[in-house]
Amino acid sequence: MAQAILAVTGIACTSEKRGFDESPTVFETDAGEAAAPPACGGRRCSRDLHAIVDDCTQAVLERCPADQGCAAAACVPACESAEVSQGSIGCSFYAVPPDSAPSSESSCYAVFLANTWSTPAAIKAELGSEPLDVSKSVYRAIVQGTSVSYERIEGALPPGELGIVFLAQGTPGPDTVHHLDCPPGVEVAWRGTLVGEHRTSIYEAFHLETDVPVSAYSVFPYGGAKSYVPAATLLLPTSSWHTNYVLVDGWKANAGSPFIQIVAREDDTEIRLRPQVDVRDGKGVSGAVRGSVARWMLKRGEVLELAQPESLAGSPIESSRPVAIFGGNQCAFVPDDVLACDSLHQQIPPIAQWASRYSAVPYESRRQGLEGSAPAPESVFWRIAGASDGTVLTYDPAPPPGSPATLESGQVVTFRSEHPFVVKSQDTSHPFYLAVHMSGSQTYRTLGDPDFVNIVPDEQLLDRYVFFLDHTYSTSNLTVVRRKDGGGFHDVTLDCLGPITGWQPLGSDGAAEYAWVDMTRNRAPVKTAIGACGYGRHEASSDGPFALYVWGLDTDASYGFPAGAGSRPTSPFTIPVR
């Protein structure tokens, strides 16, 4: 929560043209066909990637050595196995804090690493292109009731462990009234404020590498409920990065400005953008005219941030080498006239990983039902973006009020719905993007505040997730969506609960169901038949595909993120920017 208006200017460009591949665009094959499962009786990888199994009986035919994993029914190095699996686990991640409100810019920044492998994960880091020592900055959180202590993890991150890497903290000043320190006693890897210009500029990103696959999430500020402007995002491994995106930011300008962060992993990475609005000059960065092709060059580990009141959402971007895109807003009112504002931040998937079908299920309603009845539905904000002209959308069970029937390339539409729905386009050559937005606390006078979370396409669902719940939020819950496969619906098992119950049908075709799971209420774990759910590390798994979204709520504060997502190529569509 913050109400100060942020003044933002800026952006950058060069007319030089270096290192960009001008060869014709090569379209990828349709992922729906490429990803079709082999006929029963073949060999395939086990779901945990540790073995080769019989496709009919699931019997283990060969178990891979501890430092290897399965890929294409063969044992290969573990990191290569994760890359081929095209999920959200990997061995190389870049992390950058959001351009948050100046009142919290110096706060604690942390990345969570979940070791999903069976052997310890050695961790090393860089800031920009320079080594960064994190050997004394990785901790486990020990939660006992409502109290939390931190124990340093010496050496590698043990199997199944969730490590918190305390990457950065700046020095608070007179204006950083919502500054949050990292927990007392922990050693922070780097002292400074990474994102402090609040306008278009170039700075450095953190790079984390491991020698076995992990999943990664970033949180700013760590322990952020008291900062009132927290944001979290799933981090996508560098193996999932791409060269072609449509920009998506968090929300249009009101209390704060929207921003885009472009991260390079290689030197001489040329960025080419065709902006839908004029791009303002920034600090050391030249602007561009609407409709022109702007060019910028980035070095390994550099971030180009584009921040200005005029939204660049919908603008296509192409790069000479794979990049990551993050989108957000410094502090957004959602809707524009309702308090309070909050920082928004998500890593945005490339066009190749957008898809033609999404199961749109939001967070659990924050509204209380009458006399103990079920919660009343919220009117939830959704944002949808198109990549291809002539995208025709159909909704099940019915189109929400204000939802678009068609989308053109680069068109971004915001609408509201009181009920979950399925939305799909005519084919994989017409991919689109979907995000859900939590509204401000004063919309219904509830917990929570504006938030922005990617919706995972139906084609990118996984079957296992390791995730965390932040102990500083009084209420935590999960949104779970499962898809039917050839074997019907499969149980989704949560470590603290067992099989999830309370499934509700989504749409009318019988292909999907959803459920909400309460994990903590009023700062206390929710009791279950096998114990209790609570803060910290958790795991969910199934024999079928499902999506899982994590939500945390407190007074004028919230965070949310998808616990994982596939990175398979799901669309052949590209937008050349030449």
Coordinates of C-alpha atoms in Angstrom, one line a residue:
M1 CA 0.0 0.0 0.0
A2 CA 1.3 3.3 -1.0
Q3 CA -0.3 6.5 -2.3
A4 CA 2.6 8.7 -3.5
I5 CA 2.6 9.5 -7.2
L6 CA 5.8 8.3 -8.9
A7 CA 7.3 10.6 -11.5
V8 CA 9.0 8.5 -14.2
T9 CA 10.7 9.4 -17.4
G10 CA 12.8 7.7 -19.9
I11 CA 14.1 5.1 -22.3
A12 CA 16.9 4.2 -24.7
C13 CA 18.0 3.4 -28.2
T14 CA 20.9 3.2 -30.6
S15 CA 20.8 3.3 -34.4
E16 CA 23.7 0.8 -34.6
K17 CA 22.9 -2.6 -36.0
R18 CA 25.3 -5.3 -34.7
G19 CA 25.1 -9.0 -34.3
F20 CA 21.4 -9.5 -35.3
D21 CA 20.5 -12.5 -37.3
E22 CA 18.7 -11.3 -40.5
S23 CA 18.0 -14.9 -41.7
P24 CA 14.4 -15.8 -42.5
T25 CA 12.2 -16.7 -39.6
V26 CA 12.0 -20.5 -39.1
F27 CA 8.6 -21.6 -37.7
E28 CA 8.6 -24.4 -35.2
T29 CA 6.5 -27.5 -35.6
D30 CA 3.1 -27.6 -33.8
A31 CA 3.8 -28.5 -30.2
G32 CA 0.6 -30.3 -29.9
E33 CA 1.8 -32.9 -32.4
A34 CA 5.4 -32.9 -31.3
A35 CA 4.4 -33.5 -27.7
A36 CA 2.0 -36.4 -28.4
P37 CA 2.8 -39.3 -26.0
P38 CA 4.4 -42.5 -27.5
A39 CA 2.3 -45.6 -28.1
C40 CA 1.9 -47.8 -25.1
G41 CA 4.7 -50.3 -24.8
G42 CA 7.6 -47.9 -25.5
R43 CA 10.2 -46.4 -23.1
R44 CA 9.8 -43.0 -21.6
C45 CA 11.2 -40.9 -18.7
S46 CA 9.7 -41.2 -15.2
R47 CA 7.9 -38.1 -14.0
D48 CA 10.8 -37.3 -11.6
L49 CA 13.3 -37.7 -14.5
H50 CA 15.4 -40.2 -12.5
A51 CA 14.5 -43.3 -14.4
I52 CA 13.5 -44.9 -17.7
V53 CA 10.2 -46.7 -17.4
D54 CA 7.9 -48.9 -19.4
D55 CA 5.1 -46.7 -20.9
C56 CA 2.5 -49.4 -20.2
T57 CA 3.3 -50.7 -16.8
Q58 CA 5.4 -47.8 -15.4
A59 CA 8.0 -50.5 -14.4
V60 CA 11.5 -49.1 -14.0
L61 CA 13.7 -50.3 -16.8
E62 CA 16.8 -48.4 -15.9
R63 CA 17.6 -46.0 -13.1
C64 CA 19.8 -43.1 -13.9
P65 CA 22.9 -42.4 -11.8
A66 CA 22.5 -39.7 -9.2
D67 CA 24.2 -37.1 -11.3
Q68 CA 22.1 -37.8 -14.4
G69 CA 18.5 -37.6 -15.4
C70 CA 16.3 -38.9 -18.1
A71 CA 15.8 -37.2 -21.5
A72 CA 14.3 -38.9 -24.6
A73 CA 14.4 -42.3 -22.8
A74 CA 18.1 -42.1 -22.1
C75 CA 20.2 -41.1 -19.1
V76 CA 22.0 -37.7 -19.7
P77 CA 23.6 -35.1 -17.4
A78 CA 21.0 -33.8 -14.9
C79 CA 20.9 -30.2 -16.1
E80 CA 20.5 -31.4 -19.7
S81 CA 17.6 -33.6 -18.5
A82 CA 15.8 -30.6 -17.0
E83 CA 16.4 -28.6 -20.1
V84 CA 14.9 -31.3 -22.4
S85 CA 11.9 -31.8 -20.0
Q86 CA 10.8 -28.2 -20.9
G87 CA 9.4 -27.4 -17.4
S88 CA 10.3 -24.6 -15.0
I89 CA 13.1 -26.5 -13.2
G90 CA 16.6 -25.8 -14.4
C91 CA 20.2 -25.0 -13.5
S92 CA 20.5 -21.3 -14.5
F93 CA 18.2 -18.4 -13.5
Y94 CA 18.4 -14.7 -13.6
A95 CA 16.6 -12.6 -11.0
V96 CA 16.0 -8.9 -10.8
P97 CA 13.9 -7.0 -8.2
P98 CA 10.8 -5.1 -9.4
D99 CA 10.9 -1.4 -10.0
S100 CA 9.0 -0.9 -6.8
A101 CA 7.8 2.3 -5.0
P102 CA 10.7 4.4 -3.8
S103 CA 9.5 4.0 -0.2
S104 CA 10.6 0.3 -0.3
E105 CA 13.4 0.3 -2.9
S106 CA 16.2 -0.5 -0.5
S107 CA 14.4 -3.5 1.1
C108 CA 15.5 -7.1 1.3
Y109 CA 15.6 -9.1 -1.9
A110 CA 15.6 -12.9 -1.8
V111 CA 15.3 -15.9 -4.2
F112 CA 13.9 -19.2 -3.1
L113 CA 15.6 -22.3 -4.5
A114 CA 13.8 -25.6 -4.2
N115 CA 16.2 -28.6 -4.8
T116 CA 13.9 -31.0 -6.7
W117 CA 16.8 -33.4 -7.4
S118 CA 18.0 -36.4 -5.3
T119 CA 21.5 -35.0 -4.8
P120 CA 22.8 -31.8 -3.2
A121 CA 22.8 -28.7 -5.3
A122 CA 25.9 -26.5 -5.3
I123 CA 25.0 -22.9 -5.8
K124 CA 27.1 -20.1 -7.3
A125 CA 26.1 -16.6 -8.3
E126 CA 27.0 -13.5 -10.3
L127 CA 25.9 -9.9 -10.3
G128 CA 26.1 -8.7 -13.9
S129 CA 29.1 -10.5 -15.2
E130 CA 31.1 -10.5 -11.9
P131 CA 31.2 -13.4 -9.4
L132 CA 29.1 -12.9 -6.3
D133 CA 29.8 -14.9 -3.1
V134 CA 26.5 -16.4 -1.8
S135 CA 28.2 -19.2 0.2
K136 CA 27.2 -17.6 3.5
S137 CA 23.8 -16.2 2.3
V138 CA 21.7 -19.4 1.9
Y139 CA 19.4 -20.2 4.8
R140 CA 16.5 -22.5 5.7
A141 CA 13.5 -21.1 7.5
I142 CA 12.5 -23.0 10.6
V143 CA 8.8 -22.3 11.3
Q144 CA 7.4 -23.1 14.7
G145 CA 3.9 -21.9 15.0
T146 CA 4.0 -18.2 14.3
S147 CA 7.8 -17.8 15.0
V148 CA 10.5 -18.2 12.4
S149 CA 14.2 -18.7 12.8
Y150 CA 16.9 -19.0 10.2
E151 CA 19.7 -21.5 9.9
R152 CA 22.5 -21.1 7.5
I153 CA 22.9 -24.0 5.0
E154 CA 26.6 -24.8 4.8
G155 CA 27.8 -26.1 1.5
A156 CA 25.4 -27.5 -1.1
L157 CA 21.6 -27.3 -0.8
P158 CA 20.4 -30.7 0.4
P159 CA 17.9 -32.8 -1.7
G160 CA 14.3 -31.7 -1.1
E161 CA 15.4 -28.6 0.8
L162 CA 14.1 -25.1 0.2
G163 CA 16.9 -22.6 0.5
I164 CA 16.4 -18.8 0.8
V165 CA 19.2 -16.9 -0.9
F166 CA 19.4 -13.4 0.6
L167 CA 20.8 -11.5 -2.4
A168 CA 20.5 -7.8 -1.6
Q169 CA 19.6 -5.1 0.8
G170 CA 20.2 -1.4 0.5
T171 CA 20.7 1.4 3.1
P172 CA 17.4 3.0 4.0
G173 CA 17.0 6.7 3.7
P174 CA 14.5 9.3 4.9
D175 CA 12.1 8.5 2.1
T176 CA 12.2 4.7 2.4
V177 CA 9.4 4.6 4.9
H178 CA 8.4 1.0 3.9
H179 CA 11.9 -0.4 4.0
L180 CA 12.2 -3.9 5.3
D181 CA 15.5 -5.4 6.5
C182 CA 16.5 -9.0 5.8
P183 CA 16.0 -11.1 9.0
P184 CA 18.3 -10.3 11.9
G185 CA 21.5 -12.4 11.8
V186 CA 21.5 -13.4 8.1
E187 CA 24.3 -12.4 5.9
V188 CA 23.3 -10.6 2.8
A189 CA 25.3 -11.3 -0.4
W190 CA 25.3 -7.7 -1.8
R191 CA 24.7 -4.4 -0.1
G192 CA 23.0 -1.8 -2.3
T193 CA 19.9 -0.8 -4.1
L194 CA 19.8 -2.4 -7.5
V195 CA 16.7 -0.7 -8.9
G196 CA 16.7 2.9 -7.8
E197 CA 16.3 5.2 -10.9
H198 CA 12.6 4.5 -11.3
R199 CA 12.9 5.4 -15.0
T200 CA 14.3 3.9 -18.1
S201 CA 17.9 2.9 -17.4
I202 CA 20.4 0.0 -17.6
Y203 CA 21.6 -1.9 -14.6
E204 CA 22.7 -5.4 -13.6
A205 CA 20.8 -8.6 -12.8
F206 CA 21.6 -11.5 -10.4
H207 CA 22.5 -14.8 -11.9
L208 CA 22.2 -18.1 -9.9
E209 CA 23.6 -21.4 -11.2
T210 CA 23.3 -24.9 -9.7
D211 CA 24.8 -28.2 -10.8
V212 CA 21.5 -30.1 -10.5
P213 CA 18.0 -28.9 -11.4
V214 CA 16.1 -26.6 -9.0
S215 CA 13.0 -24.5 -9.2
A216 CA 13.3 -20.8 -8.3
Y217 CA 11.1 -17.9 -7.2
S218 CA 11.9 -14.3 -6.3
V219 CA 10.3 -12.2 -3.6
F220 CA 10.6 -8.5 -3.0
P221 CA 10.7 -7.4 -0.2
Y222 CA 11.3 -10.6 1.6
G223 CA 8.9 -10.9 4.5
G224 CA 7.0 -8.3 2.6
A225 CA 3.6 -8.0 4.3
K226 CA 4.7 -5.1 6.4
S227 CA 6.2 -3.3 3.4
Y228 CA 2.7 -3.1 1.8
V229 CA 4.2 -3.3 -1.7
P230 CA 5.3 -7.0 -2.0
A231 CA 5.7 -8.9 -5.3
A232 CA 6.7 -12.4 -6.2
T233 CA 7.3 -14.3 -9.4
L234 CA 8.2 -17.7 -10.7
L235 CA 11.6 -17.5 -12.3
L236 CA 12.0 -19.3 -15.6
P237 CA 15.3 -21.1 -16.4
T238 CA 17.6 -19.7 -19.1
S239 CA 16.9 -22.8 -21.1
S240 CA 13.3 -21.5 -21.6
W241 CA 14.3 -18.0 -22.8
H242 CA 13.5 -17.0 -26.3
T243 CA 14.1 -14.2 -28.9
N244 CA 10.5 -13.2 -29.6
Y245 CA 8.0 -11.7 -27.2
V246 CA 5.0 -9.4 -27.0
L247 CA 5.6 -7.1 -24.1
V248 CA 3.2 -7.3 -21.1
D249 CA 3.4 -5.0 -18.1
G250 CA 1.5 -5.0 -14.8
W251 CA -1.2 -2.3 -15.2
K252 CA -1.5 1.1 -16.8
A253 CA -0.1 4.2 -15.0
N254 CA -1.9 5.6 -12.0
A255 CA -0.1 5.8 -8.7
G256 CA 3.0 4.4 -10.4
S257 CA 4.2 3.7 -13.9
P258 CA 4.3 0.4 -15.8
F259 CA 7.7 -1.0 -16.6
I260 CA 9.4 -3.7 -18.6
Q261 CA 12.8 -5.3 -17.7
I262 CA 14.8 -7.1 -20.5
V263 CA 17.6 -9.3 -19.3
A264 CA 20.5 -10.5 -21.5
R265 CA 22.5 -13.7 -20.8
E266 CA 25.1 -13.1 -23.5
D267 CA 27.3 -10.2 -24.6
D268 CA 26.4 -8.4 -27.8
T269 CA 22.7 -9.1 -27.5
E270 CA 20.7 -6.7 -29.7
I271 CA 17.2 -5.8 -28.7
R272 CA 14.8 -4.7 -31.4
L273 CA 11.4 -3.2 -30.4
R274 CA 8.5 -1.8 -32.4
P275 CA 6.8 0.4 -29.7
Q276 CA 3.1 1.1 -29.8
V277 CA 3.8 4.5 -28.1
D278 CA 6.7 6.9 -28.1
V279 CA 9.5 5.7 -25.9
R280 CA 10.9 8.4 -23.7
D281 CA 14.6 9.1 -23.1
G282 CA 16.0 7.7 -19.9
K283 CA 19.3 7.7 -18.0
G284 CA 21.9 6.8 -20.6
V285 CA 19.3 5.4 -22.9
S286 CA 17.8 7.1 -26.0
G287 CA 14.1 6.9 -26.7
A288 CA 12.2 6.0 -29.9
V289 CA 9.3 7.1 -32.0
R290 CA 6.1 5.1 -32.0
G291 CA 6.0 2.5 -34.9
S292 CA 9.8 2.7 -35.6
V293 CA 12.2 -0.1 -34.9
A294 CA 14.3 0.8 -31.9
R295 CA 17.6 -0.9 -31.2
W296 CA 19.6 -1.4 -28.0
M297 CA 22.7 -3.4 -27.2
L298 CA 23.1 -5.3 -23.9
K299 CA 26.0 -7.1 -22.3
R300 CA 25.8 -10.4 -20.4
G301 CA 24.0 -9.8 -17.1
E302 CA 22.6 -6.4 -18.0
V303 CA 19.0 -5.3 -17.7
L304 CA 17.3 -2.7 -19.9
E305 CA 14.4 -1.3 -18.0
L306 CA 11.7 0.7 -19.9
A307 CA 9.6 2.7 -17.4
Q308 CA 7.3 5.5 -18.3
P309 CA 3.6 6.4 -17.9
E310 CA 2.7 5.4 -21.4
S311 CA 2.3 1.6 -21.5
L312 CA 4.4 -0.4 -23.9
A313 CA 2.2 -3.5 -23.5
G314 CA 1.4 -5.1 -26.8
S315 CA 4.6 -4.0 -28.5
P316 CA 6.6 -6.8 -30.2
I317 CA 10.3 -7.4 -29.4
E318 CA 12.9 -9.5 -31.1
S319 CA 16.5 -10.1 -30.0
S320 CA 19.6 -11.5 -31.5
R321 CA 20.1 -13.9 -28.6
P322 CA 17.7 -15.3 -26.0
V323 CA 16.5 -12.8 -23.4
A324 CA 14.1 -12.8 -20.4
I325 CA 11.3 -10.3 -20.1
F326 CA 9.8 -9.2 -16.8
G327 CA 6.7 -6.9 -16.6
G328 CA 5.2 -5.0 -13.8
N329 CA 4.1 -1.7 -12.3
Q330 CA 5.8 0.4 -9.7
C331 CA 2.7 0.8 -7.6
A332 CA -0.7 0.2 -9.2
F333 CA -4.3 0.9 -8.1
V334 CA -6.5 -1.9 -9.3
P335 CA -9.0 -0.6 -10.3
D336 CA -7.7 2.9 -10.9
D337 CA -9.9 4.6 -8.3
V338 CA -9.6 2.2 -5.4
L339 CA -7.0 2.1 -2.7
A340 CA -4.4 0.9 -2.1
C341 CA -1.6 0.6 -4.6
D342 CA 0.9 -2.3 -4.8
S343 CA 4.0 -3.3 -6.7
L344 CA 3.4 -5.8 -9.6
H345 CA 6.0 -8.2 -11.1
Q346 CA 6.0 -11.3 -13.3
Q347 CA 8.4 -13.0 -15.6
I348 CA 6.6 -13.1 -19.0
P349 CA 6.8 -16.2 -21.2
P350 CA 7.8 -15.8 -24.9
I351 CA 5.3 -16.0 -27.8
A352 CA 6.4 -19.6 -28.5
Q353 CA 5.1 -20.6 -25.1
W354 CA 1.8 -18.8 -25.3
A355 CA -1.1 -21.1 -26.2
S356 CA -4.6 -21.4 -27.5
R357 CA -6.4 -22.5 -24.4
Y358 CA -6.4 -21.3 -20.7
S359 CA -8.3 -22.3 -17.6
A360 CA -9.1 -19.0 -15.9
V361 CA -9.5 -19.7 -12.2
P362 CA -8.6 -16.8 -9.9
Y363 CA -7.7 -16.7 -6.2
E364 CA -10.2 -17.8 -3.6
S365 CA -12.8 -15.0 -3.1
R366 CA -12.0 -12.7 -0.2
R367 CA -15.6 -11.8 0.4
Q368 CA -17.4 -13.3 3.4
G369 CA -20.6 -15.2 2.8
L370 CA -23.7 -14.4 4.8
E371 CA -24.3 -16.4 8.1
G372 CA -21.5 -18.9 7.4
S373 CA -22.4 -19.6 3.8
A374 CA -19.8 -19.9 1.0
P375 CA -17.9 -16.7 0.2
A376 CA -19.6 -14.4 -2.2
P377 CA -17.9 -14.2 -5.6
E378 CA -15.5 -11.4 -6.4
S379 CA -15.6 -9.4 -9.7
V380 CA -12.0 -10.3 -10.7
F381 CA -9.9 -8.4 -13.2
W382 CA -8.4 -10.3 -16.1
R383 CA -6.0 -9.1 -18.8
I384 CA -5.6 -10.8 -22.2
A385 CA -3.1 -10.0 -24.9
G386 CA -3.0 -11.1 -28.6
A387 CA -0.1 -12.1 -30.8
S388 CA -1.8 -12.8 -34.1
D389 CA -4.3 -10.7 -36.1
G390 CA -7.7 -12.3 -36.4
T391 CA -7.6 -14.3 -33.1
V392 CA -11.1 -15.5 -32.4
L393 CA -11.9 -16.2 -28.8
T394 CA -14.6 -18.5 -27.3
Y395 CA -15.5 -18.7 -23.7
D396 CA -17.0 -21.5 -21.6
P397 CA -19.5 -21.4 -20.0
A398 CA -20.1 -17.8 -21.4
P399 CA -18.2 -14.7 -22.3
P400 CA -17.6 -12.5 -19.2
P401 CA -18.9 -8.9 -19.5
G402 CA -16.5 -6.8 -21.5
S403 CA -14.4 -9.7 -22.7
P404 CA -13.2 -9.5 -26.3
A405 CA -14.6 -11.8 -29.0
T406 CA -11.5 -11.2 -31.1
L407 CA -7.9 -9.9 -30.7
E408 CA -5.5 -8.3 -33.0
S409 CA -1.7 -8.5 -32.8
G410 CA -0.5 -6.5 -29.8
Q411 CA -4.1 -5.8 -28.5
V412 CA -4.4 -5.9 -24.7
V413 CA -7.8 -5.9 -23.1
T414 CA -8.9 -5.8 -19.5
F415 CA -12.2 -7.2 -18.3
R416 CA -13.9 -8.6 -15.2
S417 CA -15.6 -11.8 -14.3
E418 CA -17.4 -13.1 -11.2
H419 CA -16.9 -16.8 -12.2
P420 CA -14.1 -19.0 -13.5
F421 CA -14.1 -19.8 -17.2
V422 CA -12.2 -21.4 -20.1
V423 CA -11.0 -19.3 -23.0
K424 CA -9.6 -20.6 -26.2
S425 CA -8.7 -19.4 -29.7
Q426 CA -9.2 -21.2 -33.1
D427 CA -5.7 -22.9 -33.3
T428 CA -2.1 -22.8 -32.1
S429 CA -1.2 -20.2 -34.8
H430 CA -3.3 -17.7 -32.8
P431 CA -1.7 -17.8 -29.4
F432 CA -2.6 -15.4 -26.6
Y433 CA -1.6 -14.5 -23.1
L434 CA -3.8 -14.3 -19.9
A435 CA -3.2 -12.9 -16.5
V436 CA -5.3 -12.5 -13.4
H437 CA -5.2 -9.3 -11.2
M438 CA -6.2 -9.0 -7.6
S439 CA -8.0 -5.8 -6.8
G440 CA -7.1 -3.3 -4.0
S441 CA -8.2 -4.0 -0.4
Q442 CA -10.8 -1.3 -0.4
T443 CA -12.7 -2.9 -3.3
Y444 CA -14.4 -5.2 -0.8
R445 CA -12.7 -4.0 2.4
T446 CA -10.8 -7.2 2.7
L447 CA -7.2 -8.5 3.1
G448 CA -5.0 -8.3 0.1
D449 CA -4.1 -5.6 -2.4
P450 CA -3.3 -5.4 -6.1
D451 CA -1.4 -8.3 -7.6
F452 CA -0.6 -9.7 -11.0
V453 CA -0.1 -13.4 -11.9
N454 CA 0.4 -15.2 -15.1
I455 CA -2.2 -17.9 -15.9
V456 CA -0.5 -21.1 -17.1
P457 CA -1.8 -22.4 -20.5
D458 CA -3.5 -25.8 -20.4
E459 CA -0.7 -27.1 -22.7
Q460 CA 2.0 -26.1 -20.1
L461 CA 0.6 -27.9 -17.0
L462 CA 3.0 -30.0 -15.0
D463 CA 2.5 -32.9 -12.6
R464 CA 4.7 -31.9 -9.6
Y465 CA 5.4 -28.7 -7.8
V466 CA 7.6 -27.6 -4.9
F467 CA 6.6 -24.2 -3.5
F468 CA 6.7 -22.1 -0.4
L469 CA 4.3 -20.0 1.8
D470 CA 5.6 -16.7 3.3
H471 CA 5.2 -16.7 7.1
T472 CA 4.5 -12.9 7.2
Y473 CA 1.1 -13.2 5.6
S474 CA -1.9 -14.1 7.8
T475 CA -3.8 -16.0 5.1
S476 CA -2.4 -18.4 2.5
N477 CA -4.3 -20.5 0.0
L478 CA -3.9 -22.4 -3.2
T479 CA -5.7 -22.4 -6.5
V480 CA -5.5 -25.8 -8.2
V481 CA -6.8 -26.7 -11.7
R482 CA -6.6 -30.3 -13.0
R483 CA -7.1 -31.5 -16.6
K484 CA -8.6 -34.8 -17.6
D485 CA -6.3 -37.1 -19.6
G486 CA -6.7 -40.6 -21.1
G487 CA -7.1 -42.0 -17.6
G488 CA -9.6 -39.5 -16.5
F489 CA -9.1 -37.1 -13.6
H490 CA -6.2 -38.0 -11.3
D491 CA -5.9 -37.3 -7.6
V492 CA -3.7 -34.3 -6.7
T493 CA -1.9 -35.0 -3.5
L494 CA -0.7 -32.2 -1.2
D495 CA 2.0 -33.1 1.4
C496 CA 0.1 -31.7 4.3
L497 CA -3.4 -32.7 3.3
G498 CA -3.3 -35.9 1.2
P499 CA -5.6 -36.0 -1.9
I500 CA -7.3 -32.6 -2.5
T501 CA -11.1 -32.7 -2.4
G502 CA -13.9 -30.2 -3.2
W503 CA -13.4 -30.2 -7.0
Q504 CA -15.8 -28.1 -9.1
P505 CA -16.3 -28.4 -12.8
L506 CA -14.8 -25.8 -15.0
G507 CA -16.6 -25.1 -18.3
S508 CA -19.1 -27.5 -19.9
D509 CA -16.9 -30.0 -21.7
G510 CA -15.9 -32.0 -18.6
A511 CA -12.2 -31.6 -19.3
A512 CA -11.2 -29.6 -16.3
E513 CA -11.9 -29.1 -12.6
Y514 CA -10.7 -26.7 -9.9
A515 CA -10.4 -26.4 -6.2
W516 CA -9.2 -23.9 -3.6
V517 CA -7.2 -25.1 -0.6
D518 CA -6.8 -23.1 2.6
M519 CA -3.3 -23.4 4.1
T520 CA -3.2 -20.7 6.8
R521 CA -5.8 -18.6 8.4
N522 CA -5.3 -15.8 11.0
R523 CA -1.6 -16.6 11.1
A524 CA -2.3 -20.2 12.1
P525 CA -1.9 -23.4 10.1
V526 CA -5.1 -25.0 8.8
K527 CA -5.6 -28.4 10.5
T528 CA -6.1 -31.5 8.2
A529 CA -6.8 -35.2 8.6
I530 CA -3.1 -35.9 8.5
G531 CA -1.7 -33.0 10.4
A532 CA -1.7 -29.3 9.4
C533 CA -0.8 -27.1 6.5
G534 CA 1.3 -24.1 7.3
Y535 CA 4.1 -21.8 6.3
G536 CA 7.3 -22.9 4.6
R537 CA 8.0 -25.6 2.0
H538 CA 5.3 -27.8 0.4
E539 CA 5.0 -30.2 -2.4
A540 CA 2.0 -31.3 -4.6
S541 CA 2.0 -34.1 -7.2
S542 CA -0.3 -36.1 -9.4
D543 CA -0.3 -38.7 -12.1
G544 CA -2.1 -36.2 -14.4
P545 CA -1.5 -32.6 -15.4
F546 CA -2.5 -29.8 -13.1
A547 CA -1.8 -26.1 -12.4
L548 CA -1.1 -24.7 -8.9
Y549 CA -1.1 -21.1 -7.9
V550 CA 0.1 -19.8 -4.5
W551 CA -1.5 -16.8 -2.8
G552 CA -0.7 -14.9 0.4
L553 CA -2.8 -12.1 1.9
D554 CA -2.5 -9.6 4.7
T555 CA -3.5 -6.1 5.5
D556 CA -3.1 -4.0 2.3
A557 CA -0.6 -6.6 1.0
S558 CA -0.6 -9.7 -1.1
Y559 CA 1.7 -11.9 -3.3
G560 CA 0.9 -14.6 -5.8
F561 CA 2.7 -16.8 -8.4
P562 CA 2.2 -20.0 -10.4
A563 CA 4.2 -22.7 -8.7
G564 CA 5.6 -23.9 -12.0
A565 CA 4.9 -24.0 -15.7
G566 CA 6.0 -25.9 -18.8
S567 CA 8.3 -24.2 -21.3
R568 CA 7.3 -26.3 -24.3
P569 CA 6.9 -24.7 -27.7
T570 CA 3.1 -24.5 -28.0
S571 CA 2.8 -22.1 -31.0
P572 CA 4.6 -21.7 -34.3
F573 CA 3.7 -18.0 -34.5
T574 CA 6.4 -15.4 -34.5
I575 CA 6.5 -11.6 -35.0
P576 CA 9.6 -10.5 -36.8
V577 CA 10.8 -7.0 -35.8
R578 CA 13.2 -5.9 -38.6

